[in-house]
mmCIF file of C-alpha atoms in Angstrom:
data_model
loop_
_atom_site.group_PDB
_atom_site.id
_atom_site.type_symbol
_atom_site.label_atom_id
_atom_site.label_comp_id
_atom_site.label_asym_id
_atom_site.label_seq_id
_atom_site.Cartn_x
_atom_site.Cartn_y
_atom_site.Cartn_z
ATOM 1 C CA TYR I 81 -5.200 8.920 -18.140
ATOM 2 C CA TYR I 82 -7.912 10.795 -19.490
ATOM 3 C CA PRO I 83 -7.690 14.153 -21.184
ATOM 4 C CA LEU I 84 -8.166 17.219 -19.025
ATOM 5 C CA SER I 85 -11.454 17.884 -20.838
ATOM 6 C CA GLN I 86 -12.815 14.549 -19.655
ATOM 7 C CA GLN I 87 -11.900 14.407 -16.310
ATOM 8 C CA ALA I 88 -14.680 16.345 -14.779
ATOM 9 C CA ASP I 89 -17.052 13.990 -16.247
ATOM 10 C CA ARG I 90 -15.379 11.153 -14.327
ATOM 11 C CA SER I 91 -15.221 13.000 -11.046
ATOM 12 C CA SER I 92 -17.318 10.376 -9.178
ATOM 13 C CA LEU I 93 -15.494 7.333 -10.302
ATOM 14 C CA VAL I 94 -12.275 7.854 -8.442
ATOM 15 C CA PRO I 95 -14.060 8.260 -5.028
ATOM 16 C CA ILE I 96 -16.375 5.142 -5.712
ATOM 17 C CA PHE I 97 -13.101 3.052 -6.217
ATOM 18 C CA ARG I 98 -11.572 4.381 -3.117
ATOM 19 C CA ILE I 99 -14.424 3.659 -0.989
ATOM 20 C CA LEU I 100 -14.379 -0.059 -2.417
ATOM 21 C CA LYS I 101 -10.686 0.010 -1.752
ATOM 22 C CA SER I 102 -11.075 1.096 1.674
ATOM 23 C CA TYR I 103 -13.931 -1.519 2.441
ATOM 24 C CA SER I 104 -11.234 -4.168 1.414
ATOM 25 C CA ALA I 105 -8.594 -2.552 3.416
ATOM 26 C CA PHE I 106 -10.887 -2.416 6.595
ATOM 27 C CA TYR I 107 -12.206 -5.919 6.373
ATOM 28 C CA VAL I 108 -8.491 -7.483 6.009
ATOM 29 C CA SER I 109 -7.318 -5.163 8.974
ATOM 30 C CA ASP I 110 -10.501 -6.421 11.078
ATOM 31 C CA VAL I 111 -9.518 -9.914 10.437
ATOM 32 C CA PHE I 112 -5.633 -9.871 10.574
ATOM 33 C CA GLY I 113 -4.743 -6.714 12.423
ATOM 34 C CA SER I 114 -1.981 -4.689 11.204
ATOM 35 C CA VAL I 115 -1.583 -4.600 7.432
ATOM 36 C CA ALA I 116 1.008 -3.412 4.627
ATOM 37 C CA TYR I 117 -1.167 -0.400 3.221
ATOM 38 C CA SER I 118 0.413 2.738 2.856
ATOM 39 C CA LYS I 119 3.567 1.523 1.610
ATOM 40 C CA ALA I 120 2.227 -1.519 -0.185
ATOM 41 C CA PHE I 121 2.270 -2.148 -4.053
ATOM 42 C CA LYS I 122 5.047 0.261 -4.515
ATOM 43 C CA ALA I 123 7.784 -1.918 -6.033
ATOM 44 C CA LYS I 124 8.508 0.506 -8.797
ATOM 45 C CA GLU I 125 9.275 2.933 -6.238
ATOM 46 C CA GLY I 126 11.711 0.493 -4.823
ATOM 47 C CA VAL I 127 9.712 -0.658 -1.771
ATOM 48 C CA LEU I 128 9.853 -4.507 -1.815
ATOM 49 C CA LEU I 129 9.451 -4.881 1.719
ATOM 50 C CA PRO I 130 6.568 -2.701 2.871
ATOM 51 C CA THR I 131 6.037 -1.861 6.525
ATOM 52 C CA TYR I 132 2.700 -2.906 8.204
ATOM 53 C CA ASP I 133 0.630 0.014 9.310
ATOM 54 C CA THR I 134 -1.139 -0.481 12.608
ATOM 55 C CA GLN I 135 -4.794 -1.008 12.745
ATOM 56 C CA GLU I 136 -5.187 2.525 14.338
ATOM 57 C CA ALA I 137 -3.023 4.250 11.728
ATOM 58 C CA LEU I 138 -4.789 2.517 8.904
ATOM 59 C CA PHE I 139 -8.206 3.643 10.304
ATOM 60 C CA ASP I 140 -7.123 7.171 10.193
ATOM 61 C CA THR I 141 -5.748 7.003 6.677
ATOM 62 C CA LEU I 142 -9.079 5.079 5.690
ATOM 63 C CA ASP I 143 -11.116 7.811 7.419
ATOM 64 C CA THR I 144 -9.349 10.688 5.517
ATOM 65 C CA GLN I 145 -9.784 8.742 2.222
ATOM 66 C CA LEU I 146 -13.707 8.258 2.732
ATOM 67 C CA LYS I 147 -14.173 11.699 4.236
ATOM 68 C CA ASN I 148 -12.708 13.052 0.955
ATOM 69 C CA ALA I 149 -14.591 10.696 -1.098
ATOM 70 C CA VAL I 150 -17.914 11.756 0.529
ATOM 71 C CA ALA I 151 -16.757 15.427 -0.057
ATOM 72 C CA THR I 152 -15.976 14.893 -3.684
ATOM 73 C CA LEU I 153 -19.392 12.978 -4.392
ATOM 74 C CA GLU I 154 -21.281 15.797 -2.590
ATOM 75 C CA THR I 155 -19.615 18.389 -4.668
ATOM 76 C CA SER I 156 -18.932 17.391 -8.092
ATOM 77 C CA PRO I 157 -20.962 13.982 -8.918
ATOM 78 C CA GLY I 158 -19.732 13.915 -12.555
ATOM 79 C CA THR I 159 -21.775 12.876 -15.676
ATOM 80 C CA ILE I 160 -20.483 9.744 -16.501
ATOM 81 C CA LYS I 161 -22.347 7.080 -14.457
ATOM 82 C CA LEU I 162 -21.481 3.348 -13.650
ATOM 83 C CA ASP I 163 -25.163 2.382 -14.321
ATOM 84 C CA VAL I 164 -25.392 -1.264 -14.683
ATOM 85 C CA PHE I 165 -21.587 -1.674 -14.423
ATOM 86 C CA ASP I 166 -21.955 -0.846 -10.600
ATOM 87 C CA LEU I 167 -23.435 -3.956 -8.699
ATOM 88 C CA TYR I 168 -23.943 -2.052 -5.606
ATOM 89 C CA TYR I 169 -25.631 1.200 -6.155
ATOM 90 C CA ASN I 170 -26.149 1.363 -9.906
ATOM 91 C CA GLY I 171 -23.746 4.366 -10.081
ATOM 92 C CA ASP I 172 -25.689 6.609 -7.742
ATOM 93 C CA PRO I 173 -23.176 8.744 -5.943
ATOM 94 C CA THR I 174 -25.394 9.773 -3.097
ATOM 95 C CA LYS I 175 -25.710 6.184 -1.954
ATOM 96 C CA TRP I 176 -21.928 5.765 -2.387
ATOM 97 C CA ALA I 177 -21.493 8.754 -0.040
ATOM 98 C CA LYS I 178 -23.824 7.116 2.414
ATOM 99 C CA ALA I 179 -21.860 3.905 2.074
ATOM 100 C CA ALA I 180 -18.632 5.817 2.943
ATOM 101 C CA ASN I 181 -20.243 7.233 5.992
ATOM 102 C CA ALA I 182 -21.574 4.100 7.090
ATOM 103 C CA ARG I 183 -18.073 2.612 6.823
ATOM 104 C CA ARG I 184 -16.618 5.424 8.760
ATOM 105 C CA LEU I 185 -19.121 4.732 11.635
ATOM 106 C CA LYS I 186 -18.250 0.951 11.548
ATOM 107 C CA MET I 187 -14.405 2.140 11.957
ATOM 108 C CA ALA I 188 -15.570 4.705 14.682
ATOM 109 C CA MET I 189 -17.309 1.618 16.778
ATOM 110 C CA ARG I 190 -13.989 -0.212 16.407
ATOM 111 C CA LEU I 191 -12.240 2.538 17.773
ATOM 112 C CA MET I 192 -14.626 3.134 20.668
ATOM 113 C CA LYS I 193 -12.358 1.260 23.420
ATOM 114 C CA ARG I 194 -9.138 2.361 22.069
ATOM 115 C CA ASN I 195 -9.556 5.912 21.393
ATOM 116 C CA SER I 196 -12.922 7.204 22.466
ATOM 117 C CA SER I 197 -12.368 10.879 21.556
ATOM 118 C CA LYS I 198 -11.491 10.137 18.129
ATOM 119 C CA SER I 199 -14.519 7.673 17.514
ATOM 120 C CA THR I 200 -16.864 10.367 19.163
ATOM 121 C CA SER I 201 -15.416 13.075 16.522
ATOM 122 C CA ILE I 202 -16.136 10.544 13.802
ATOM 123 C CA ILE I 203 -19.480 9.745 14.972
ATOM 124 C CA ASN I 204 -20.432 13.385 15.030
ATOM 125 C CA GLU I 205 -18.913 14.280 11.800
ATOM 126 C CA VAL I 206 -21.115 11.575 9.991
ATOM 127 C CA ILE I 207 -24.264 12.473 11.998
ATOM 128 C CA ASN I 208 -23.854 16.146 11.086
ATOM 129 C CA ASP I 209 -23.180 15.340 7.428
ATOM 130 C CA ASN I 210 -25.949 16.363 4.858
ATOM 131 C CA THR I 211 -25.482 13.199 2.904
ATOM 132 C CA GLY I 212 -26.340 10.854 5.950
ATOM 133 C CA PHE I 213 -25.499 7.114 5.987
ATOM 134 C CA LEU I 214 -26.865 3.846 4.771
ATOM 135 C CA ALA I 215 -29.218 2.636 7.630
ATOM 136 C CA ARG I 216 -31.675 -0.426 7.164
ATOM 137 C CA PRO I 217 -34.261 -0.724 5.686
ATOM 138 C CA ARG I 218 -33.369 2.240 3.484
ATOM 139 C CA GLY I 219 -30.084 0.733 2.361
ATOM 140 C CA GLN I 220 -27.436 -1.386 2.945
ATOM 141 C CA TRP I 221 -24.037 -2.609 1.431
ATOM 142 C CA LEU I 222 -25.179 -5.331 -0.715
ATOM 143 C CA LEU I 223 -23.890 -6.641 -3.876
ATOM 144 C CA GLN I 224 -27.153 -6.825 -6.211
ATOM 145 C CA PRO I 225 -26.150 -8.646 -9.594
ATOM 146 C CA GLY I 226 -28.758 -8.048 -12.300
ATOM 147 C CA HIS I 227 -30.188 -10.897 -14.333
ATOM 148 C CA SER I 228 -27.391 -10.716 -16.930
ATOM 149 C CA TYR I 229 -24.999 -11.932 -14.308
ATOM 150 C CA TRP I 230 -25.081 -15.781 -14.507
ATOM 151 C CA GLY I 231 -28.708 -15.706 -15.509
ATOM 152 C CA GLY I 232 -29.885 -13.669 -12.586
ATOM 153 C CA ARG I 233 -28.950 -16.715 -10.280
ATOM 154 C CA GLY I 234 -25.669 -15.077 -8.980
ATOM 155 C CA ASN I 235 -22.217 -16.930 -9.245
ATOM 156 C CA TRP I 236 -23.414 -20.033 -7.026
ATOM 157 C CA ASP I 237 -26.827 -21.797 -7.758
ATOM 158 C CA PRO I 238 -26.925 -25.277 -6.886
ATOM 159 C CA THR I 239 -29.760 -25.824 -9.210
ATOM 160 C CA SER I 240 -27.786 -24.414 -12.165
ATOM 161 C CA VAL I 241 -26.966 -26.783 -15.202
ATOM 162 C CA PHE I 242 -23.489 -25.254 -14.487
ATOM 163 C CA ALA I 243 -23.152 -26.885 -11.077
ATOM 164 C CA LYS I 244 -21.457 -30.279 -11.664
ATOM 165 C CA GLY I 245 -19.554 -32.220 -9.032
ATOM 166 C CA ILE I 246 -15.827 -32.373 -9.653
ATOM 167 C CA LYS I 247 -14.879 -36.271 -9.540
ATOM 168 C CA GLY I 248 -12.166 -35.800 -6.820
ATOM 169 C CA THR I 249 -14.409 -33.979 -4.532
ATOM 170 C CA VAL I 250 -17.393 -36.203 -5.161
ATOM 171 C CA ASP I 251 -15.214 -39.283 -4.583
ATOM 172 C CA PHE I 252 -13.442 -37.785 -1.416
ATOM 173 C CA MET I 253 -17.008 -37.023 0.088
ATOM 174 C CA TRP I 254 -18.336 -40.389 -0.927
ATOM 175 C CA TYR I 255 -15.435 -42.523 0.536
ATOM 176 C CA ASN I 256 -15.292 -40.532 3.718
ATOM 177 C CA ARG I 257 -19.063 -40.648 4.082
ATOM 178 C CA ASP I 258 -19.525 -36.837 4.281
ATOM 179 C CA PRO I 259 -23.083 -36.028 4.971
ATOM 180 C CA ARG I 260 -22.823 -32.686 2.938
ATOM 181 C CA ILE I 261 -22.834 -34.854 -0.290
ATOM 182 C CA ARG I 262 -26.650 -34.883 -0.316
ATOM 183 C CA LEU I 263 -26.850 -31.386 -0.160
ATOM 184 C CA TYR I 264 -24.404 -30.434 -2.908
ATOM 185 C CA TYR I 265 -24.675 -33.237 -5.259
ATOM 186 C CA GLN I 266 -27.554 -35.564 -6.733
ATOM 187 C CA LYS I 267 -26.974 -38.863 -8.902
ATOM 188 C CA ASN I 268 -27.571 -38.374 -12.569
#
């Protein structure tokens, strides 16, 4: 993708993307249980019907990916930063490593009743890691859009001039006497 001479500068980008990917996979698995992950998105390789990974197998895979991401961010943070394009931690590799460790702790909590030895092992690894983990009030996994992101109001702001009711939705709420209509819309 990039010439070999530029890959070292971008060494922090891939682990950050893997942390985001693991967060999404963890969330989906937390909601639905077993999910297609290790064999998913491999149609070019001929895998049209991927097998589902059990939640425990997925957690093992994600734990390994997160552990590798933390190790990479600790040893080679890279010189190219995401800065304002990173809506979570402004491109700070240390905060991303802490977020990965916090995610590992959350997975360990989910494993507590199913595999307590694995859970204890993960917890001890994170606690003994020099990077640490995100803990309130010092930090948290939070999307923090800047002022350029929809004028600083986020993607949903009922006071925004962009918030207009769609006729079908307003009509449906009006005819069904939905009490939320007064909260979402006001007459012009």
